[in-house]
mmCIF file of C-alpha atoms and ligand atoms in Angstrom:
data_model
loop_
_atom_site.group_PDB
_atom_site.id
_atom_site.type_symbol
_atom_site.label_atom_id
_atom_site.label_comp_id
_atom_site.label_asym_id
_atom_site.label_seq_id
_atom_site.Cartn_x
_atom_site.Cartn_y
_atom_site.Cartn_z
ATOM 1 C CA UNK A 1 95.572 109.432 83.080
ATOM 2 C CA UNK A 2 98.066 106.609 82.647
ATOM 3 C CA UNK A 3 98.422 103.149 84.165
ATOM 4 C CA UNK A 4 101.615 102.968 86.224
ATOM 5 C CA UNK A 5 101.436 99.512 87.780
ATOM 6 C CA UNK A 6 99.488 96.305 88.303
ATOM 7 C CA UNK A 7 99.752 94.392 91.586
ATOM 8 C CA UNK A 8 98.318 90.915 92.028
ATOM 9 C CA UNK A 9 97.483 89.162 95.281
ATOM 10 C CA UNK A 10 96.960 85.426 95.631
ATOM 11 C CA UNK A 11 95.011 84.715 98.801
ATOM 12 C CA UNK A 12 94.253 81.425 100.489
ATOM 13 C CA UNK A 13 92.027 80.398 103.361
ATOM 14 C CA UNK A 14 91.921 76.809 104.637
ATOM 15 C CA UNK A 15 88.498 75.387 105.403
ATOM 16 C CA UNK A 16 89.640 73.164 108.312
ATOM 17 C CA UNK A 17 86.581 71.090 109.298
ATOM 18 C CA UNK A 18 84.402 72.880 106.712
ATOM 19 C CA UNK A 19 85.761 71.133 103.608
ATOM 20 C CA UNK A 20 82.951 70.546 101.142
ATOM 21 C CA UNK A 21 82.247 68.561 98.013
ATOM 22 C CA UNK A 22 80.202 68.784 94.855
ATOM 23 C CA UNK A 23 79.764 66.535 91.842
ATOM 24 C CA UNK A 24 83.373 66.900 90.702
ATOM 25 C CA UNK A 25 85.563 66.903 93.825
ATOM 26 C CA UNK A 26 86.081 68.005 97.430
ATOM 27 C CA UNK A 27 87.923 71.181 98.386
ATOM 28 C CA UNK A 28 89.702 71.931 101.660
ATOM 29 C CA UNK A 29 90.546 75.561 100.801
ATOM 30 C CA UNK A 30 89.388 78.713 99.096
ATOM 31 C CA UNK A 31 91.747 80.849 97.058
ATOM 32 C CA UNK A 32 91.346 83.995 95.057
ATOM 33 C CA UNK A 33 93.376 86.246 92.744
ATOM 34 C CA UNK A 34 92.870 89.985 93.173
ATOM 35 C CA UNK A 35 94.485 92.728 91.148
ATOM 36 C CA UNK A 36 95.070 96.409 91.856
ATOM 37 C CA UNK A 37 95.717 98.695 88.875
ATOM 38 C CA UNK A 38 97.479 101.960 89.808
ATOM 39 C CA UNK A 39 97.487 105.232 87.879
ATOM 40 C CA UNK A 40 99.656 108.356 87.754
ATOM 41 C CA UNK A 41 96.988 110.460 89.421
ATOM 42 C CA UNK A 42 96.740 108.197 92.421
ATOM 43 C CA UNK A 43 93.467 106.373 91.660
ATOM 44 C CA UNK A 44 93.594 102.603 92.091
ATOM 45 C CA UNK A 45 91.159 100.075 90.668
ATOM 46 C CA UNK A 46 90.313 96.623 92.086
ATOM 47 C CA UNK A 47 89.501 93.463 90.228
ATOM 48 C CA UNK A 48 88.967 89.783 90.972
ATOM 49 C CA UNK A 49 89.447 86.803 88.671
ATOM 50 C CA UNK A 50 87.167 83.802 88.908
ATOM 51 C CA UNK A 51 88.876 80.479 89.017
ATOM 52 C CA UNK A 52 87.433 77.245 90.257
ATOM 53 C CA UNK A 53 89.612 74.224 90.301
ATOM 54 C CA UNK A 54 93.072 75.546 89.577
ATOM 55 C CA UNK A 55 95.519 77.241 91.932
ATOM 56 C CA UNK A 56 94.778 80.983 91.885
ATOM 57 C CA UNK A 57 98.454 81.662 91.183
ATOM 58 C CA UNK A 58 97.989 80.527 87.575
ATOM 59 C CA UNK A 59 95.444 83.233 86.880
ATOM 60 C CA UNK A 60 97.496 85.732 88.927
ATOM 61 C CA UNK A 61 100.537 85.025 86.737
ATOM 62 C CA UNK A 62 98.450 85.584 83.627
ATOM 63 C CA UNK A 63 97.664 89.038 85.019
ATOM 64 C CA UNK A 64 101.126 89.958 86.329
ATOM 65 C CA UNK A 65 103.366 88.332 83.700
ATOM 66 C CA UNK A 66 100.984 88.242 80.741
ATOM 67 C CA UNK A 67 98.859 91.388 80.676
ATOM 68 C CA UNK A 68 100.429 93.823 83.160
ATOM 69 C CA UNK A 69 103.459 94.762 81.001
ATOM 70 C CA UNK A 70 101.068 95.573 78.136
ATOM 71 C CA UNK A 71 99.046 97.946 80.312
ATOM 72 C CA UNK A 72 101.771 100.272 81.584
ATOM 73 C CA UNK A 73 101.408 103.727 80.057
ATOM 74 C CA UNK A 74 97.880 103.147 78.672
ATOM 75 C CA UNK A 75 94.912 105.320 79.544
ATOM 76 C CA UNK A 76 92.711 103.220 81.897
ATOM 77 C CA UNK A 77 89.596 104.946 80.546
ATOM 78 C CA UNK A 78 90.155 103.230 77.161
ATOM 79 C CA UNK A 79 88.614 100.035 78.521
ATOM 80 C CA UNK A 80 87.113 98.711 75.280
ATOM 81 C CA UNK A 81 90.246 99.382 73.228
ATOM 82 C CA UNK A 82 92.382 97.731 75.918
ATOM 83 C CA UNK A 83 89.986 94.758 76.103
ATOM 84 C CA UNK A 84 90.251 94.035 72.390
ATOM 85 C CA UNK A 85 94.025 94.518 72.439
ATOM 86 C CA UNK A 86 94.578 92.136 75.358
ATOM 87 C CA UNK A 87 92.115 89.568 74.028
ATOM 88 C CA UNK A 88 93.827 89.565 70.663
ATOM 89 C CA UNK A 89 97.226 89.250 72.378
ATOM 90 C CA UNK A 90 96.342 85.811 73.795
ATOM 91 C CA UNK A 91 93.630 84.900 71.304
ATOM 92 C CA UNK A 92 95.449 82.088 69.531
ATOM 93 C CA UNK A 93 95.694 79.956 72.693
ATOM 94 C CA UNK A 94 93.477 81.863 75.081
ATOM 95 C CA UNK A 95 89.983 82.193 73.661
ATOM 96 C CA UNK A 96 88.396 80.638 76.756
ATOM 97 C CA UNK A 97 89.302 79.860 80.330
ATOM 98 C CA UNK A 98 91.874 81.444 82.593
ATOM 99 C CA UNK A 99 93.261 84.068 80.173
ATOM 100 C CA UNK A 100 89.738 85.499 80.011
ATOM 101 C CA UNK A 101 89.370 85.326 83.803
ATOM 102 C CA UNK A 102 92.625 87.300 84.083
ATOM 103 C CA UNK A 103 91.380 89.786 81.499
ATOM 104 C CA UNK A 104 88.105 90.057 83.450
ATOM 105 C CA UNK A 105 89.942 91.095 86.639
ATOM 106 C CA UNK A 106 91.818 93.813 84.744
ATOM 107 C CA UNK A 107 88.691 95.093 83.027
ATOM 108 C CA UNK A 108 86.829 95.252 86.356
ATOM 109 C CA UNK A 109 89.729 97.266 87.805
ATOM 110 C CA UNK A 110 89.635 99.691 84.844
ATOM 111 C CA UNK A 111 85.922 100.308 85.439
ATOM 112 C CA UNK A 112 86.599 100.838 89.148
ATOM 113 C CA UNK A 113 89.156 103.497 88.140
ATOM 114 C CA UNK A 114 86.699 105.084 85.720
ATOM 115 C CA UNK A 115 84.020 105.274 88.410
ATOM 116 C CA UNK A 116 86.397 106.722 90.985
ATOM 117 C CA UNK A 117 87.738 109.251 88.455
ATOM 118 C CA UNK A 118 84.213 110.447 87.657
ATOM 119 C CA UNK A 119 82.842 110.085 91.188
ATOM 120 C CA UNK A 120 80.104 107.670 90.098
ATOM 121 C CA UNK A 121 79.219 104.028 90.763
ATOM 122 C CA UNK A 122 80.012 101.765 87.797
ATOM 123 C CA UNK A 123 76.320 101.112 87.128
ATOM 124 C CA UNK A 124 75.805 104.801 86.328
ATOM 125 C CA UNK A 125 78.540 104.620 83.701
ATOM 126 C CA UNK A 126 76.965 101.469 82.215
ATOM 127 C CA UNK A 127 73.629 103.158 81.628
ATOM 128 C CA UNK A 128 71.872 103.422 84.956
ATOM 129 C CA UNK A 129 70.074 101.179 87.437
ATOM 130 C CA UNK A 130 66.978 99.140 86.662
ATOM 131 C CA UNK A 131 67.063 98.270 90.366
ATOM 132 C CA UNK A 132 68.927 99.424 93.481
ATOM 133 C CA UNK A 133 68.877 96.126 95.334
ATOM 134 C CA UNK A 134 69.354 92.501 94.403
ATOM 135 C CA UNK A 135 66.983 89.670 95.287
ATOM 136 C CA UNK A 136 69.457 87.046 96.386
ATOM 137 C CA UNK A 137 69.267 83.289 96.474
ATOM 138 C CA UNK A 138 71.516 81.189 98.696
ATOM 139 C CA UNK A 139 74.139 79.083 96.971
ATOM 140 C CA UNK A 140 75.225 76.379 99.357
ATOM 141 C CA UNK A 141 73.988 72.889 100.177
ATOM 142 C CA UNK A 142 77.244 71.361 99.035
ATOM 143 C CA UNK A 143 78.182 67.963 100.393
ATOM 144 C CA UNK A 144 79.617 68.443 103.894
ATOM 145 C CA UNK A 145 82.434 66.095 104.919
ATOM 146 C CA UNK A 146 82.652 63.970 108.052
ATOM 147 C CA UNK A 147 79.060 64.365 109.168
ATOM 148 C CA UNK A 148 76.949 61.456 110.446
ATOM 149 C CA UNK A 149 74.200 62.104 107.865
ATOM 150 C CA UNK A 150 74.581 64.289 104.780
ATOM 151 C CA UNK A 151 70.810 64.561 104.389
ATOM 152 C CA UNK A 152 70.390 65.767 107.976
ATOM 153 C CA UNK A 153 73.173 68.312 107.447
ATOM 154 C CA UNK A 154 71.570 69.546 104.204
ATOM 155 C CA UNK A 155 68.189 69.872 105.906
ATOM 156 C CA UNK A 156 69.697 71.868 108.766
ATOM 157 C CA UNK A 157 71.532 74.161 106.349
ATOM 158 C CA UNK A 158 68.421 74.661 104.194
ATOM 159 C CA UNK A 159 66.301 75.528 107.229
ATOM 160 C CA UNK A 160 68.979 78.068 108.192
ATOM 161 C CA UNK A 161 68.604 79.824 104.820
ATOM 162 C CA UNK A 162 64.842 79.853 105.230
ATOM 163 C CA UNK A 163 65.257 81.329 108.705
ATOM 164 C CA UNK A 164 67.624 83.984 107.287
ATOM 165 C CA UNK A 165 64.878 85.141 104.920
ATOM 166 C CA UNK A 166 66.087 83.763 101.589
ATOM 167 C CA UNK A 167 63.320 83.398 99.028
ATOM 168 C CA UNK A 168 65.301 80.773 97.116
ATOM 169 C CA UNK A 169 68.221 78.386 97.506
ATOM 170 C CA UNK A 170 70.328 76.122 95.318
ATOM 171 C CA UNK A 171 71.246 72.509 96.110
ATOM 172 C CA UNK A 172 74.190 70.668 94.588
ATOM 173 C CA UNK A 173 73.330 67.473 92.715
ATOM 174 C CA UNK A 174 75.236 65.300 90.259
ATOM 175 C CA UNK A 175 76.144 62.455 92.640
ATOM 176 C CA UNK A 176 74.064 59.889 90.776
ATOM 177 C CA UNK A 177 70.315 60.159 90.283
ATOM 178 C CA UNK A 178 69.337 58.083 93.330
ATOM 179 C CA UNK A 179 71.449 60.151 95.697
ATOM 180 C CA UNK A 180 70.321 63.396 94.057
ATOM 181 C CA UNK A 181 66.684 62.462 94.504
ATOM 182 C CA UNK A 182 67.202 61.683 98.196
ATOM 183 C CA UNK A 183 68.754 65.131 98.711
ATOM 184 C CA UNK A 184 66.085 66.947 96.684
ATOM 185 C CA UNK A 185 63.273 65.183 98.542
ATOM 186 C CA UNK A 186 64.818 65.833 101.964
ATOM 187 C CA UNK A 187 65.423 69.542 101.280
ATOM 188 C CA UNK A 188 62.045 70.178 99.615
ATOM 189 C CA UNK A 189 60.125 68.456 102.385
ATOM 190 C CA UNK A 190 62.083 70.423 105.011
ATOM 191 C CA UNK A 191 61.664 73.902 103.515
ATOM 192 C CA UNK A 192 58.049 73.499 102.373
ATOM 193 C CA UNK A 193 56.546 74.679 99.112
ATOM 194 C CA UNK A 194 56.919 78.446 99.479
ATOM 195 C CA UNK A 195 60.683 78.604 98.899
ATOM 196 C CA UNK A 196 62.124 78.436 95.379
ATOM 197 C CA UNK A 197 64.514 75.491 95.022
ATOM 198 C CA UNK A 198 67.091 75.161 92.248
ATOM 199 C CA UNK A 199 69.654 72.403 91.680
ATOM 200 C CA UNK A 200 73.146 72.468 90.168
ATOM 201 C CA UNK A 201 74.785 69.370 88.686
ATOM 202 C CA UNK A 202 78.098 71.058 87.791
ATOM 203 C CA UNK A 203 78.031 69.216 84.457
ATOM 204 C CA UNK A 204 77.986 65.727 85.972
ATOM 205 C CA UNK A 205 75.656 64.082 83.450
ATOM 206 C CA UNK A 206 75.101 63.195 79.849
ATOM 207 C CA UNK A 207 71.854 64.292 78.230
ATOM 208 C CA UNK A 208 69.984 61.011 78.847
ATOM 209 C CA UNK A 209 70.848 61.006 82.556
ATOM 210 C CA UNK A 210 70.009 64.699 82.922
ATOM 211 C CA UNK A 211 66.601 64.238 81.257
ATOM 212 C CA UNK A 212 65.827 61.356 83.619
ATOM 213 C CA UNK A 213 66.847 63.446 86.641
ATOM 214 C CA UNK A 214 64.767 66.405 85.450
ATOM 215 C CA UNK A 215 61.684 64.194 85.024
ATOM 216 C CA UNK A 216 62.079 62.638 88.471
ATOM 217 C CA UNK A 217 62.582 66.048 90.108
ATOM 218 C CA UNK A 218 59.433 67.565 88.606
ATOM 219 C CA UNK A 219 57.258 66.504 91.508
ATOM 220 C CA UNK A 220 59.479 68.465 93.917
ATOM 221 C CA UNK A 221 58.920 71.742 92.046
ATOM 222 C CA UNK A 222 62.555 72.410 91.118
ATOM 223 C CA UNK A 223 62.791 75.794 89.411
ATOM 224 C CA UNK A 224 65.959 75.304 87.403
ATOM 225 C CA UNK A 225 68.516 72.594 86.695
ATOM 226 C CA UNK A 226 71.955 74.191 86.322
ATOM 227 C CA UNK A 227 74.803 72.796 84.245
ATOM 228 C CA UNK A 228 73.177 69.421 83.539
ATOM 229 C CA UNK A 229 75.840 68.459 80.960
ATOM 230 C CA UNK A 230 79.430 69.519 80.184
ATOM 231 C CA UNK A 231 79.753 73.050 78.797
ATOM 232 C CA UNK A 232 81.088 71.814 75.451
ATOM 233 C CA UNK A 233 77.988 69.673 74.886
ATOM 234 C CA UNK A 234 75.699 72.290 73.350
ATOM 235 C CA UNK A 235 73.638 69.616 71.570
ATOM 236 C CA UNK A 236 73.178 67.933 74.945
ATOM 237 C CA UNK A 237 71.941 71.198 76.465
ATOM 238 C CA UNK A 238 69.444 71.608 73.641
ATOM 239 C CA UNK A 239 68.210 68.027 74.025
ATOM 240 C CA UNK A 240 67.806 68.362 77.808
ATOM 241 C CA UNK A 241 66.054 71.707 77.393
ATOM 242 C CA UNK A 242 63.602 70.282 74.880
ATOM 243 C CA UNK A 243 62.747 67.235 76.996
ATOM 244 C CA UNK A 244 62.659 68.803 80.467
ATOM 245 C CA UNK A 245 59.797 70.650 82.152
ATOM 246 C CA UNK A 246 62.341 72.258 84.496
ATOM 247 C CA UNK A 247 64.175 75.373 83.265
ATOM 248 C CA UNK A 248 67.754 74.744 82.160
ATOM 249 C CA UNK A 249 70.462 77.182 83.307
ATOM 250 C CA UNK A 250 74.128 77.376 82.354
ATOM 251 C CA UNK A 251 77.003 79.563 81.295
ATOM 252 C CA UNK A 252 79.455 79.914 84.192
ATOM 253 C CA UNK A 253 82.031 77.992 82.126
ATOM 254 C CA UNK A 254 81.530 80.070 79.006
ATOM 255 C CA UNK A 255 83.564 83.084 77.986
ATOM 256 C CA UNK A 256 83.319 86.252 75.892
ATOM 257 C CA UNK A 257 80.750 87.299 73.311
ATOM 258 C CA UNK A 258 82.094 84.589 71.004
ATOM 259 C CA UNK A 259 81.393 81.751 73.410
ATOM 260 C CA UNK A 260 78.010 83.133 74.492
ATOM 261 C CA UNK A 261 77.002 83.600 70.868
ATOM 262 C CA UNK A 262 76.629 79.803 70.694
ATOM 263 C CA UNK A 263 74.626 79.402 73.891
ATOM 264 C CA UNK A 264 72.357 82.335 73.033
ATOM 265 C CA UNK A 265 71.780 82.014 69.308
ATOM 266 C CA UNK A 266 71.207 78.260 69.519
ATOM 267 C CA UNK A 267 68.842 78.752 72.462
ATOM 268 C CA UNK A 268 70.746 76.137 74.442
ATOM 269 C CA UNK A 269 69.639 77.414 77.875
ATOM 270 C CA UNK A 270 66.544 79.022 79.394
ATOM 271 C CA UNK A 271 68.628 81.099 81.798
ATOM 272 C CA UNK A 272 72.080 82.403 81.005
ATOM 273 C CA UNK A 273 74.663 82.501 83.799
ATOM 274 C CA UNK A 274 77.779 84.392 82.724
ATOM 275 C CA UNK A 275 80.244 85.255 85.505
ATOM 276 C CA UNK A 276 81.512 88.843 85.412
ATOM 277 C CA UNK A 277 84.894 87.754 86.823
ATOM 278 C CA UNK A 278 85.321 85.024 84.167
ATOM 279 C CA UNK A 279 83.433 85.934 81.003
ATOM 280 C CA UNK A 280 85.368 89.125 80.281
ATOM 281 C CA UNK A 281 84.612 91.851 82.849
ATOM 282 C CA UNK A 282 82.117 94.695 82.454
ATOM 283 C CA UNK A 283 83.187 95.603 78.916
ATOM 284 C CA UNK A 284 82.489 92.154 77.528
ATOM 285 C CA UNK A 285 79.511 91.431 79.768
ATOM 286 C CA UNK A 286 77.701 94.389 78.219
ATOM 287 C CA UNK A 287 78.210 92.766 74.814
ATOM 288 C CA UNK A 288 76.861 89.472 76.164
ATOM 289 C CA UNK A 289 73.886 91.240 77.784
ATOM 290 C CA UNK A 290 73.100 92.986 74.490
ATOM 291 C CA UNK A 291 73.101 89.641 72.659
ATOM 292 C CA UNK A 292 70.960 88.025 75.361
ATOM 293 C CA UNK A 293 68.535 90.928 75.049
ATOM 294 C CA UNK A 294 68.338 90.548 71.278
ATOM 295 C CA UNK A 295 67.476 86.849 71.677
ATOM 296 C CA UNK A 296 65.311 87.534 74.760
ATOM 297 C CA UNK A 297 67.163 85.038 76.997
ATOM 298 C CA UNK A 298 67.145 86.163 80.661
ATOM 299 C CA UNK A 299 70.298 86.342 82.751
ATOM 300 C CA UNK A 300 70.949 85.231 86.320
ATOM 301 C CA UNK A 301 74.673 85.986 86.653
ATOM 302 C CA UNK A 302 77.003 83.482 88.268
ATOM 303 C CA UNK A 303 78.752 84.948 91.342
ATOM 304 C CA UNK A 304 81.326 83.036 93.382
ATOM 305 C CA UNK A 305 84.144 85.124 94.814
ATOM 306 C CA UNK A 306 85.085 87.522 97.578
ATOM 307 C CA UNK A 307 83.426 90.852 98.328
ATOM 308 C CA UNK A 308 85.383 92.387 95.423
ATOM 309 C CA UNK A 309 83.703 90.133 92.861
ATOM 310 C CA UNK A 310 80.410 90.442 94.745
ATOM 311 C CA UNK A 311 80.512 94.263 94.657
ATOM 312 C CA UNK A 312 81.387 94.222 90.955
ATOM 313 C CA UNK A 313 78.608 91.723 90.205
ATOM 314 C CA UNK A 314 76.095 93.903 92.047
ATOM 315 C CA UNK A 315 77.088 96.856 89.833
ATOM 316 C CA UNK A 316 76.431 94.745 86.757
ATOM 317 C CA UNK A 317 73.200 93.374 88.196
ATOM 318 C CA UNK A 318 71.844 96.926 88.549
ATOM 319 C CA UNK A 319 72.014 97.445 84.777
ATOM 320 C CA UNK A 320 70.562 94.122 83.591
ATOM 321 C CA UNK A 321 67.559 94.999 81.428
ATOM 322 C CA UNK A 322 64.199 93.260 81.679
ATOM 323 C CA UNK A 323 63.666 90.115 79.620
ATOM 324 C CA UNK A 324 61.385 91.453 78.236
ATOM 325 C CA UNK A 325 60.322 94.955 79.238
ATOM 326 C CA UNK A 326 56.731 95.023 80.493
ATOM 327 C CA UNK A 327 54.493 96.713 82.983
ATOM 328 C CA UNK A 328 55.361 94.250 85.783
ATOM 329 C CA UNK A 329 58.809 92.930 84.882
ATOM 330 C CA UNK A 330 60.334 89.836 86.472
ATOM 331 C CA UNK A 331 62.807 90.437 89.304
ATOM 332 C CA UNK A 332 66.024 88.620 88.312
ATOM 333 C CA UNK A 333 67.839 86.273 90.709
ATOM 334 C CA UNK A 334 71.241 87.195 92.161
ATOM 335 C CA UNK A 335 73.541 84.403 93.318
ATOM 336 C CA UNK A 336 74.778 84.862 96.897
ATOM 337 C CA UNK A 337 77.366 82.227 97.728
ATOM 338 C CA UNK A 338 76.960 81.075 101.322
ATOM 339 C CA UNK A 339 79.408 78.155 101.171
ATOM 340 C CA UNK A 340 82.395 78.334 103.554
ATOM 341 C CA UNK A 341 84.855 81.023 102.412
ATOM 342 C CA UNK A 342 87.312 82.393 105.016
ATOM 343 C CA UNK A 343 88.369 85.259 102.704
ATOM 344 C CA UNK A 344 85.024 86.431 101.372
ATOM 345 C CA UNK A 345 84.270 89.302 103.704
ATOM 346 C CA UNK A 346 87.608 90.226 105.247
ATOM 347 C CA UNK A 347 89.223 91.385 101.980
ATOM 348 C CA UNK A 348 87.165 94.592 101.941
ATOM 349 C CA UNK A 349 86.597 97.287 104.519
ATOM 350 C CA UNK A 350 82.892 97.131 103.667
ATOM 351 C CA UNK A 351 80.410 94.418 104.625
ATOM 352 C CA UNK A 352 77.257 93.359 102.801
ATOM 353 C CA UNK A 353 74.178 92.797 104.943
ATOM 354 C CA UNK A 354 71.139 91.013 103.603
ATOM 355 C CA UNK A 355 67.873 92.709 104.492
ATOM 356 C CA UNK A 356 64.446 91.186 103.741
ATOM 357 C CA UNK A 357 66.084 88.854 101.230
ATOM 358 C CA UNK A 358 67.905 91.619 99.329
ATOM 359 C CA UNK A 359 71.432 93.021 99.091
ATOM 360 C CA UNK A 360 71.803 96.747 98.427
ATOM 361 C CA UNK A 361 73.773 97.745 95.355
ATOM 362 C CA UNK A 362 76.750 99.890 96.473
ATOM 363 C CA UNK A 363 76.289 103.583 95.684
ATOM 364 C CA UNK A 364 79.883 104.727 96.242
ATOM 365 C CA UNK A 365 82.148 105.544 93.258
ATOM 366 C CA UNK A 366 83.522 102.648 91.212
ATOM 367 C CA UNK A 367 82.742 99.190 92.597
ATOM 368 C CA UNK A 368 82.026 100.758 95.969
ATOM 369 C CA UNK A 369 84.521 98.705 97.999
ATOM 370 C CA UNK A 370 88.109 99.156 99.196
ATOM 371 C CA UNK A 371 90.658 96.515 100.166
ATOM 372 C CA UNK A 372 91.576 95.873 103.777
ATOM 373 C CA UNK A 373 95.305 95.648 103.086
ATOM 374 C CA UNK A 374 96.157 94.183 106.515
ATOM 375 C CA UNK A 375 93.804 91.295 105.822
ATOM 376 C CA UNK A 376 95.061 90.915 102.245
ATOM 377 C CA UNK A 377 98.710 90.782 103.314
ATOM 378 C CA UNK A 378 97.936 88.354 106.134
ATOM 379 C CA UNK A 379 96.302 85.851 103.766
ATOM 380 C CA UNK A 380 98.540 86.404 100.735
ATOM 381 C CA UNK A 381 100.495 83.383 99.548
HETATM 382 CA CA1 CA B 401 77.053 76.547 89.309
#
């Protein structure tokens, strides 16, 4: 089999009155970059690149102008060889960030091709499923815009997740400790003590501030504090982790086995959160998972895209080992983004339905989803 083409699609959906904010900025739109890798025997593979704050066209150009010409004529089943080749191609200026997101989308597409060629879901090719469904927590509770009371809006949203059957939810913090504490108190008191509550600062603090926040939040039974400090501040992570009674999570802004080597080997986090669509795709994620396993640091993967990235992340989630193996192993958490996203579901023919707090892991070949091309073309920039 040979790769014959790589198409990229940059999609945008405007949020209208659903613009939302977090500790870094406010967004009025969602974008995504999808890629479709075609082969000479007619199989196509899908991938999605994670980007956060940049226009999706930057990562799409890295795929179409940077990597695509290097892929034509290669055997898509040579995923690991291709990964190393592409990584080395941009290594000098592309060790982290968007080049790796672009590479992730391509790698995901190659695994989709491999699964379709062999008639098996990706998780089977990665070693088999530890689980066939994912216990999902709601990511949401961003700062809504133009509402009379943010706290009232957060409470209403949180009660909605409880009503929907979520066992856990994640609240955005990082607005200053006083504001954070008002939000945490309001949400915890609204949802009661039986729901797991996590918070995410999106690296808004220095270590001293983050330690103070963690101490003040203890009485509200916060399960983890995510991205307390900037991703480059590994010493800060270690300091916060040592002085906090709340678990420290992080890793969505880290890339490849080389980046994760630091977070893992220095024991900078309690819970590792690599994003499949950013950290390097399936090929590299399996390297990261192996390292995490060797250091016994559990993973709760970061997931924040459309149904393409969601389907791919579910395939990876199936193969996450136990940290550690035991008679009654812990059920890992799967991130289910519930923030406004006009493109999330429409891009695929398939829909994901939560049932009793779980999402099923797709059993069809490859990622288990197919693009709705009418929808894709309608929203393409
Ligand atoms: Ca996050």
